[in-house]
Coordinates of C-alpha atoms in Angstrom, one line a residue:
M1 CA 0.2 -38.3 4.6
N2 CA 0.1 -38.0 8.6
G3 CA -1.3 -39.6 11.3
R4 CA -4.9 -41.3 11.2
G5 CA -5.3 -41.4 7.2
R6 CA -7.5 -40.1 4.8
E7 CA -11.1 -39.6 6.6
W8 CA -9.5 -38.2 9.3
I9 CA -7.6 -35.3 7.7
V10 CA -10.0 -34.4 5.4
G11 CA -13.8 -35.3 6.4
A12 CA -16.3 -32.3 6.4
L13 CA -14.5 -29.7 7.2
W14 CA -14.2 -26.2 5.0
H15 CA -10.8 -25.0 5.4
G16 CA -10.2 -21.3 5.0
F17 CA -8.2 -19.6 2.2
A18 CA -8.0 -23.5 0.9
D19 CA -8.1 -25.3 -2.4
M20 CA -10.2 -27.4 -1.1
G21 CA -9.9 -29.9 -4.0
A22 CA -6.2 -30.0 -3.2
I23 CA -7.1 -31.2 -0.1
E24 CA -9.9 -33.8 -0.6
R25 CA -6.6 -35.3 -3.5
D26 CA -3.8 -34.4 -0.8
G27 CA -4.9 -34.7 2.8
A28 CA -4.5 -31.8 5.6
F29 CA -1.5 -31.0 8.1
V30 CA -3.2 -31.9 11.6
V31 CA -1.7 -29.7 14.3
A32 CA -2.2 -32.2 17.7
R33 CA -0.4 -29.6 20.7
G34 CA 1.6 -27.0 21.5
E35 CA 4.4 -26.2 23.8
G36 CA 6.4 -23.0 24.1
A37 CA 8.1 -22.4 20.1
Y38 CA 7.0 -25.8 18.8
I39 CA 3.7 -27.6 17.9
W40 CA 3.2 -31.4 16.9
D41 CA 1.1 -33.1 14.5
D42 CA -1.3 -36.3 14.9
A43 CA 1.7 -38.4 13.8
G44 CA 3.7 -37.0 16.9
T45 CA 6.6 -35.4 14.7
R46 CA 8.0 -31.7 16.1
Y47 CA 7.7 -28.4 14.2
L48 CA 9.5 -25.0 15.5
D49 CA 6.4 -22.6 14.8
A50 CA 7.6 -20.0 12.6
T51 CA 4.4 -18.3 12.1
A52 CA 3.2 -18.5 15.9
G53 CA 0.2 -19.8 14.9
L54 CA -1.4 -17.3 12.8
W55 CA 0.5 -14.1 14.3
F56 CA -0.9 -14.3 17.3
A57 CA 0.5 -16.8 20.1
N58 CA 2.6 -14.1 21.3
I59 CA 3.2 -16.1 24.6
G60 CA 3.6 -19.6 23.0
H61 CA 2.0 -22.7 23.2
G62 CA 0.3 -24.8 25.9
R63 CA 0.2 -22.2 28.7
T64 CA -2.0 -24.2 30.9
E65 CA -2.3 -20.8 33.5
I66 CA -4.7 -19.6 30.4
G67 CA -6.5 -22.6 30.8
E68 CA -7.1 -22.5 34.6
A69 CA -8.0 -18.9 34.2
V70 CA -10.9 -19.6 31.6
A71 CA -11.9 -22.5 33.3
A72 CA -12.3 -20.9 36.9
Q73 CA -14.1 -18.2 35.0
L74 CA -16.2 -20.3 33.4
A75 CA -17.1 -22.2 36.5
K76 CA -18.7 -18.9 37.8
V77 CA -20.7 -17.6 34.5
A78 CA -19.1 -18.5 30.8
H79 CA -20.9 -15.2 29.7
Y80 CA -24.5 -13.1 29.3
S81 CA -24.4 -9.9 27.5
N82 CA -22.6 -6.5 27.5
F83 CA -25.5 -4.8 25.5
G84 CA -27.9 -2.0 27.4
D85 CA -26.5 -1.9 30.9
L86 CA -25.4 -5.3 31.5
A87 CA -21.4 -5.9 32.3
L88 CA -19.4 -8.6 33.4
E89 CA -17.1 -8.6 35.7
P90 CA -14.0 -9.3 33.9
T91 CA -14.5 -7.6 30.8
V92 CA -15.1 -4.7 32.8
A93 CA -11.1 -4.5 34.7
L94 CA -10.0 -5.9 31.1
A95 CA -11.6 -2.7 29.8
E96 CA -10.2 -0.7 32.3
R97 CA -6.6 -2.7 32.2
L98 CA -6.5 -2.0 28.1
S99 CA -7.4 1.7 28.2
A100 CA -4.5 2.3 31.1
I101 CA -2.1 0.9 28.2
A102 CA -3.9 3.0 25.7
P103 CA -1.4 4.7 23.5
V104 CA -4.7 7.7 23.4
P105 CA -5.1 7.9 27.3
D106 CA -8.5 7.3 28.6
S107 CA -9.6 5.9 25.0
K108 CA -12.9 4.3 25.1
I109 CA -12.5 -0.1 24.8
F110 CA -15.4 -1.5 22.6
F111 CA -15.1 -5.6 22.5
T112 CA -15.7 -7.7 19.6
S113 CA -15.1 -11.8 18.7
G114 CA -11.7 -10.9 16.0
G115 CA -10.3 -8.8 14.1
S116 CA -12.6 -8.8 11.2
D117 CA -14.7 -7.5 13.5
S118 CA -13.2 -4.7 15.0
I119 CA -11.8 -3.5 11.7
D120 CA -16.2 -3.6 10.4
T121 CA -16.5 -1.7 14.0
A122 CA -14.0 0.7 13.4
A123 CA -15.6 1.4 9.7
K124 CA -19.3 2.0 10.8
L125 CA -17.9 4.1 14.0
A126 CA -15.9 6.3 11.8
R127 CA -18.9 7.1 9.7
R128 CA -21.3 7.2 12.3
Y129 CA -19.0 9.7 14.3
W130 CA -19.2 12.3 11.4
Q131 CA -23.0 11.8 11.1
E132 CA -23.2 13.1 15.0
M133 CA -20.8 15.9 14.0
G134 CA -23.0 17.0 11.4
R135 CA -20.4 15.8 8.8
S136 CA -22.5 13.6 6.9
T137 CA -20.4 14.1 3.6
K138 CA -17.7 12.5 5.0
T139 CA -18.3 8.6 4.2
L140 CA -15.2 7.6 2.2
L141 CA -13.2 5.1 3.5
V142 CA -9.2 5.1 2.1
G143 CA -6.9 2.5 2.3
R144 CA -3.3 1.0 1.1
Q145 CA -2.3 -1.3 -1.9
K146 CA -1.0 -4.6 -0.1
A147 CA -3.3 -4.3 3.0
Y148 CA -5.5 -6.8 4.8
H149 CA -8.1 -6.4 7.0
G150 CA -9.7 -9.0 7.7
M151 CA -12.0 -10.5 5.2
H152 CA -15.7 -9.2 6.2
I153 CA -17.6 -7.3 3.6
G154 CA -16.1 -3.8 5.3
G155 CA -12.5 -5.0 5.5
T156 CA -12.4 -6.5 2.3
S157 CA -13.6 -3.7 0.5
L158 CA -10.7 -1.9 2.4
A159 CA -8.3 -4.3 1.4
G160 CA -5.6 -3.5 -0.9
I161 CA -5.5 -7.4 -1.9
P162 CA -8.5 -7.4 -4.8
V163 CA -7.9 -11.2 -5.2
N164 CA -9.4 -11.4 -2.2
G165 CA -12.9 -9.4 -3.3
E166 CA -12.8 -11.9 -6.3
G167 CA -16.2 -13.5 -7.3
Y168 CA -18.5 -11.7 -4.8
G169 CA -19.3 -8.4 -6.7
Q170 CA -19.7 -5.0 -5.5
L171 CA -19.6 -4.9 -1.7
W172 CA -18.8 -1.5 -0.1
D173 CA -18.5 0.9 -3.5
D174 CA -17.9 4.4 -0.7
T175 CA -14.3 3.3 -0.2
A176 CA -10.3 4.4 -1.9
T177 CA -7.3 2.5 -1.9
V178 CA -3.9 4.4 -2.0
P179 CA -0.1 3.4 -2.4
W180 CA 1.0 1.3 0.4
D181 CA 4.0 3.6 1.2
D182 CA 3.4 7.1 -0.5
A183 CA 2.0 9.5 1.7
K184 CA 1.7 11.8 -1.2
A185 CA -0.6 9.5 -2.5
L186 CA -2.9 10.3 0.1
L187 CA -2.6 14.2 -0.5
E188 CA -3.6 13.6 -3.9
L189 CA -6.7 11.8 -3.2
I190 CA -7.8 14.8 -0.7
E191 CA -7.2 17.1 -3.3
S192 CA -8.9 15.2 -5.8
V193 CA -12.0 14.1 -4.2
G194 CA -12.2 16.8 -1.2
A195 CA -11.5 16.3 2.8
D196 CA -14.9 16.7 3.0
T197 CA -16.0 13.3 1.4
I198 CA -13.3 11.3 3.5
A199 CA -14.1 9.6 7.1
A200 CA -10.9 7.8 7.8
F201 CA -7.9 6.3 6.5
F202 CA -7.1 3.0 7.6
A203 CA -3.5 1.6 7.6
E204 CA -1.7 -1.2 9.3
P205 CA 2.3 -0.1 10.9
I206 CA 3.2 -3.3 9.5
I207 CA 1.5 -4.9 6.1
G208 CA 0.8 -8.5 7.5
A209 CA -0.7 -11.1 5.5
G210 CA -0.6 -8.6 2.3
G211 CA 3.1 -9.9 2.3
V212 CA 5.2 -8.2 5.3
Y213 CA 6.2 -5.0 4.1
L214 CA 7.5 -2.6 6.7
P215 CA 6.6 1.0 6.6
P216 CA 9.4 3.6 4.8
E217 CA 11.3 5.8 7.3
G218 CA 9.1 8.4 8.7
Y219 CA 5.9 7.2 6.5
L220 CA 3.5 6.3 9.9
T221 CA 3.8 9.9 11.5
E222 CA 3.5 11.7 7.8
I223 CA 0.3 10.0 7.5
R224 CA -0.8 10.9 10.8
D225 CA -0.3 14.6 10.3
I226 CA -2.3 14.0 6.8
C227 CA -4.8 13.3 8.2
R228 CA -5.0 15.4 11.4
D229 CA -4.4 18.1 8.5
H230 CA -7.7 17.8 7.0
D231 CA -9.8 16.7 9.9
I232 CA -9.9 13.0 8.4
L233 CA -9.7 10.0 11.5
F234 CA -6.7 8.0 11.9
V235 CA -7.4 4.2 12.2
V236 CA -4.5 2.4 13.0
D237 CA -4.9 -1.5 12.5
E238 CA -2.7 -3.5 15.0
V239 CA -4.3 -6.6 14.6
V240 CA -1.2 -8.2 13.9
T241 CA 1.6 -5.4 15.8
G242 CA -0.2 -5.1 18.9
F243 CA 0.2 -6.6 22.2
G244 CA 3.9 -6.5 22.1
R245 CA 5.0 -7.7 18.6
I246 CA 6.0 -4.3 17.3
G247 CA 8.5 -5.0 19.8
G248 CA 9.6 -2.9 23.3
S249 CA 5.9 -1.6 23.3
W250 CA 2.5 -2.6 23.7
F251 CA 1.9 -1.3 20.0
A252 CA 3.4 0.3 17.2
S253 CA 1.1 3.2 18.0
S254 CA 3.0 3.7 21.3
R255 CA 6.2 3.1 19.8
F256 CA 5.7 5.7 16.7
D257 CA 3.7 8.0 19.0
L258 CA 0.7 7.2 16.1
Q259 CA -2.1 8.9 18.2
P260 CA -4.8 6.8 16.7
D261 CA -8.3 8.0 16.7
I262 CA -9.5 4.4 16.8
M263 CA -7.2 1.5 17.3
T264 CA -8.1 -1.9 16.2
T265 CA -7.1 -4.9 17.8
A266 CA -7.2 -8.9 18.2
K267 CA -4.9 -12.2 17.7
G268 CA -1.8 -11.1 20.8
L269 CA -4.8 -9.7 23.0
T270 CA -5.3 -13.5 24.3
S271 CA -2.7 -14.8 22.5
G272 CA -5.0 -16.8 20.7
Y273 CA -6.3 -18.9 23.4
L274 CA -9.8 -17.9 22.9
P275 CA -11.5 -15.5 20.0
M276 CA -11.4 -11.9 21.2
G277 CA -11.0 -8.3 19.6
A278 CA -10.6 -5.0 21.1
V279 CA -11.3 -1.5 19.3
F280 CA -9.6 1.1 21.3
V281 CA -11.8 4.3 20.5
A282 CA -9.9 7.9 21.2
P283 CA -11.8 10.5 24.0
R284 CA -12.8 13.1 20.7
V285 CA -14.5 10.2 18.5
A286 CA -16.1 8.7 21.7
E287 CA -17.2 12.0 23.1
P288 CA -20.7 12.2 21.3
F289 CA -21.7 8.6 22.3
F290 CA -20.7 9.3 25.5
A291 CA -23.0 12.8 25.6
G292 CA -26.5 11.4 26.4
G293 CA -28.6 10.5 24.1
V294 CA -26.7 8.6 21.4
W295 CA -27.9 5.1 20.8
W296 CA -25.3 3.3 18.7
R297 CA -27.1 0.2 17.5
H298 CA -23.7 -2.0 17.1
G299 CA -22.5 -5.1 18.6
Y300 CA -21.8 -8.7 19.3
T301 CA -23.2 -11.8 21.2
Y302 CA -19.8 -12.4 22.1
G303 CA -18.1 -9.2 22.1
G304 CA -16.2 -8.9 25.7
H305 CA -17.3 -12.7 26.1
A306 CA -16.6 -13.9 29.8
G307 CA -13.9 -16.5 29.1
S308 CA -12.3 -14.5 26.4
A309 CA -11.8 -11.5 29.0
A310 CA -10.1 -14.1 31.8
A311 CA -7.8 -15.3 28.8
A312 CA -6.8 -12.2 28.0
L313 CA -5.9 -11.0 31.6
A314 CA -3.8 -14.1 32.2
N315 CA -2.2 -13.3 28.9
L316 CA -1.4 -9.8 30.4
D317 CA 0.0 -11.3 33.2
I318 CA 2.2 -13.4 31.6
L319 CA 3.8 -10.8 28.8
E320 CA 4.8 -8.1 32.0
N321 CA 5.3 -11.0 34.4
E322 CA 8.1 -12.3 31.8
G323 CA 9.4 -9.8 30.3
L324 CA 8.0 -10.5 27.2
L325 CA 7.9 -7.2 25.3
D326 CA 11.3 -7.0 25.5
E327 CA 11.8 -10.3 24.2
A328 CA 10.0 -9.5 21.4
A329 CA 12.8 -6.6 20.4
R330 CA 15.3 -8.6 21.2
L331 CA 14.1 -10.7 18.3
E332 CA 13.5 -8.0 16.4
T333 CA 17.1 -7.9 16.2
T334 CA 18.1 -11.7 16.3
L335 CA 15.8 -12.4 13.2
H336 CA 17.2 -9.4 11.1
T337 CA 20.7 -10.4 12.1
K338 CA 20.6 -14.4 11.2
L339 CA 18.1 -14.2 8.4
A340 CA 20.5 -11.5 6.2
P341 CA 22.8 -14.2 4.6
L342 CA 19.7 -15.9 3.6
A343 CA 19.1 -12.7 0.9
D344 CA 21.8 -14.1 -0.9
H345 CA 20.5 -17.2 -1.7
P346 CA 19.4 -17.1 -5.8
R347 CA 16.0 -18.4 -5.1
V348 CA 15.3 -15.1 -2.6
A349 CA 14.7 -12.0 -4.2
E350 CA 15.2 -10.1 -0.7
I351 CA 14.5 -10.2 3.5
R352 CA 12.2 -7.8 4.9
S353 CA 13.1 -7.5 8.8
G354 CA 14.2 -5.0 11.6
L355 CA 11.1 -3.9 13.0
G356 CA 9.5 -6.1 15.2
A357 CA 9.1 -9.7 16.2
V358 CA 8.4 -9.9 12.2
A359 CA 10.0 -11.1 9.0
A360 CA 9.7 -12.4 5.5
V361 CA 12.0 -14.1 3.2
Q362 CA 10.3 -13.1 -0.5
L363 CA 10.7 -16.0 -2.7
A364 CA 11.9 -14.7 -6.0
D365 CA 9.5 -17.0 -8.0
P366 CA 6.3 -16.4 -5.7
T367 CA 4.6 -19.8 -7.3
E368 CA 7.3 -22.1 -5.4
A369 CA 5.4 -20.4 -1.7
P370 CA 3.0 -23.7 -1.7
G371 CA 5.7 -26.3 -2.7
F372 CA 8.2 -24.4 0.0
V373 CA 5.5 -24.7 2.7
K374 CA 5.8 -28.2 2.5
A375 CA 10.0 -28.1 2.2
L376 CA 9.9 -26.4 5.2
R377 CA 7.8 -29.0 6.7
A378 CA 10.5 -31.8 6.0
Q379 CA 13.0 -29.5 7.9
G380 CA 10.8 -29.7 11.1
I381 CA 9.8 -25.9 10.6
S382 CA 5.6 -25.4 10.2
G383 CA 5.7 -21.6 8.3
R384 CA 3.3 -20.4 5.7
A385 CA 3.2 -17.7 2.6
A386 CA 1.7 -14.0 3.1
G387 CA 1.0 -12.3 0.1
Q388 CA 2.9 -13.3 -3.2
G389 CA 5.7 -15.7 -2.3
A390 CA 6.5 -14.1 1.2
M391 CA 7.3 -16.8 3.7
Q392 CA 5.9 -15.1 6.7
I393 CA 8.2 -15.1 9.8
S394 CA 6.2 -14.0 12.9
P395 CA 7.8 -16.3 16.1
A396 CA 6.2 -16.9 19.5
F397 CA 8.2 -14.1 21.6
V398 CA 9.2 -16.7 23.7
M399 CA 11.7 -18.5 20.9
T400 CA 15.5 -18.4 21.9
D401 CA 18.2 -16.8 19.6
E402 CA 19.0 -20.6 19.7
Q403 CA 15.8 -21.8 18.1
V404 CA 16.0 -18.5 15.7
Q405 CA 19.0 -19.9 14.1
D406 CA 17.4 -23.5 13.5
L407 CA 14.9 -22.0 11.5
V408 CA 17.1 -20.0 9.7
D409 CA 19.1 -23.5 8.9
G410 CA 16.2 -25.5 7.9
F411 CA 15.1 -22.0 5.3
A412 CA 19.0 -22.7 3.9
V413 CA 18.4 -26.4 3.5
A414 CA 14.8 -25.9 1.8
L415 CA 16.1 -23.2 -0.3
G416 CA 18.8 -26.1 -1.6

């Protein structure tokens, strides 16, 4: 147990994705501060952050310029509303900047409060788009096995992680799931139910929380073409991969020329310094809503929050000025090379790496994952498990090659 004692680290807080009984018994791990690729607990112990928080701290921790930009904005106006004809200066500026780097030129930007919001926004927009196009039978939303799309009702229904939907009864029933790695399976579904019933297909370029699974060679472009050929909206979920994590490009959609009809983002947009998400909408999907006379009754109180927009603008400055997209490309190679020897360990089933600043050490026995997280902490590494026993690695882009080696050495000792 660390820090100030049980009453401090348990208390009234209900943790997400947690066995609260176990936390009541064992206590919590309290993060007190961060700097670069490191965090410190409330007892002052330093840890190498293997996961950049929850995939999001792309620029690293402790960047005071973000706080300064936010403070300056909050001193002027913290937030107002973006409903109707209202707007805020930093929100307008951020939308223009995002549209300029969008995979599809002239995309419109709809702001949300985070990734789950972005997914539900995309799901509702896809269905409403086909209504506006006079094709009201196109309502089915298709996802993939192992996929994670947040925890709102829409995202939970779309995702391919059945355990996340247990205990809630029927959520959205107009959804379907296909194997994560077989484009032909999507074709088979289309042949079975008819393209005129399918509104959209959702895909993560790299499956993240479902276990860090890289796409098979050619898979992403094949599903893009299938969607185009059958007039199905292609929704690319870049909540994890967006804003540089794919390595060398702002988005996986740009790197692989996916031309998404809708692209969902969050996490790296602000590097986690404040909550924010953004949905990129290609011109052909936005057109009927911008033609006049159509009200889309959807939005969020804090969508496009002025303080969050200031954080995002400062974050984009850092990513550009410090060449951090190239640093993510460096990490793609370094992680792939340095993690490879761990594949020979008997407790490791495989290493998944080689695309972007992400990787996974798949434990042969998934039930060992909770204990392994604690074993990593004993080696000065803060990590987490994703999917079924996959130890997630998604460092800040500022992590050096030497720090990657420290990470690998810590994994090796924890494996025993």
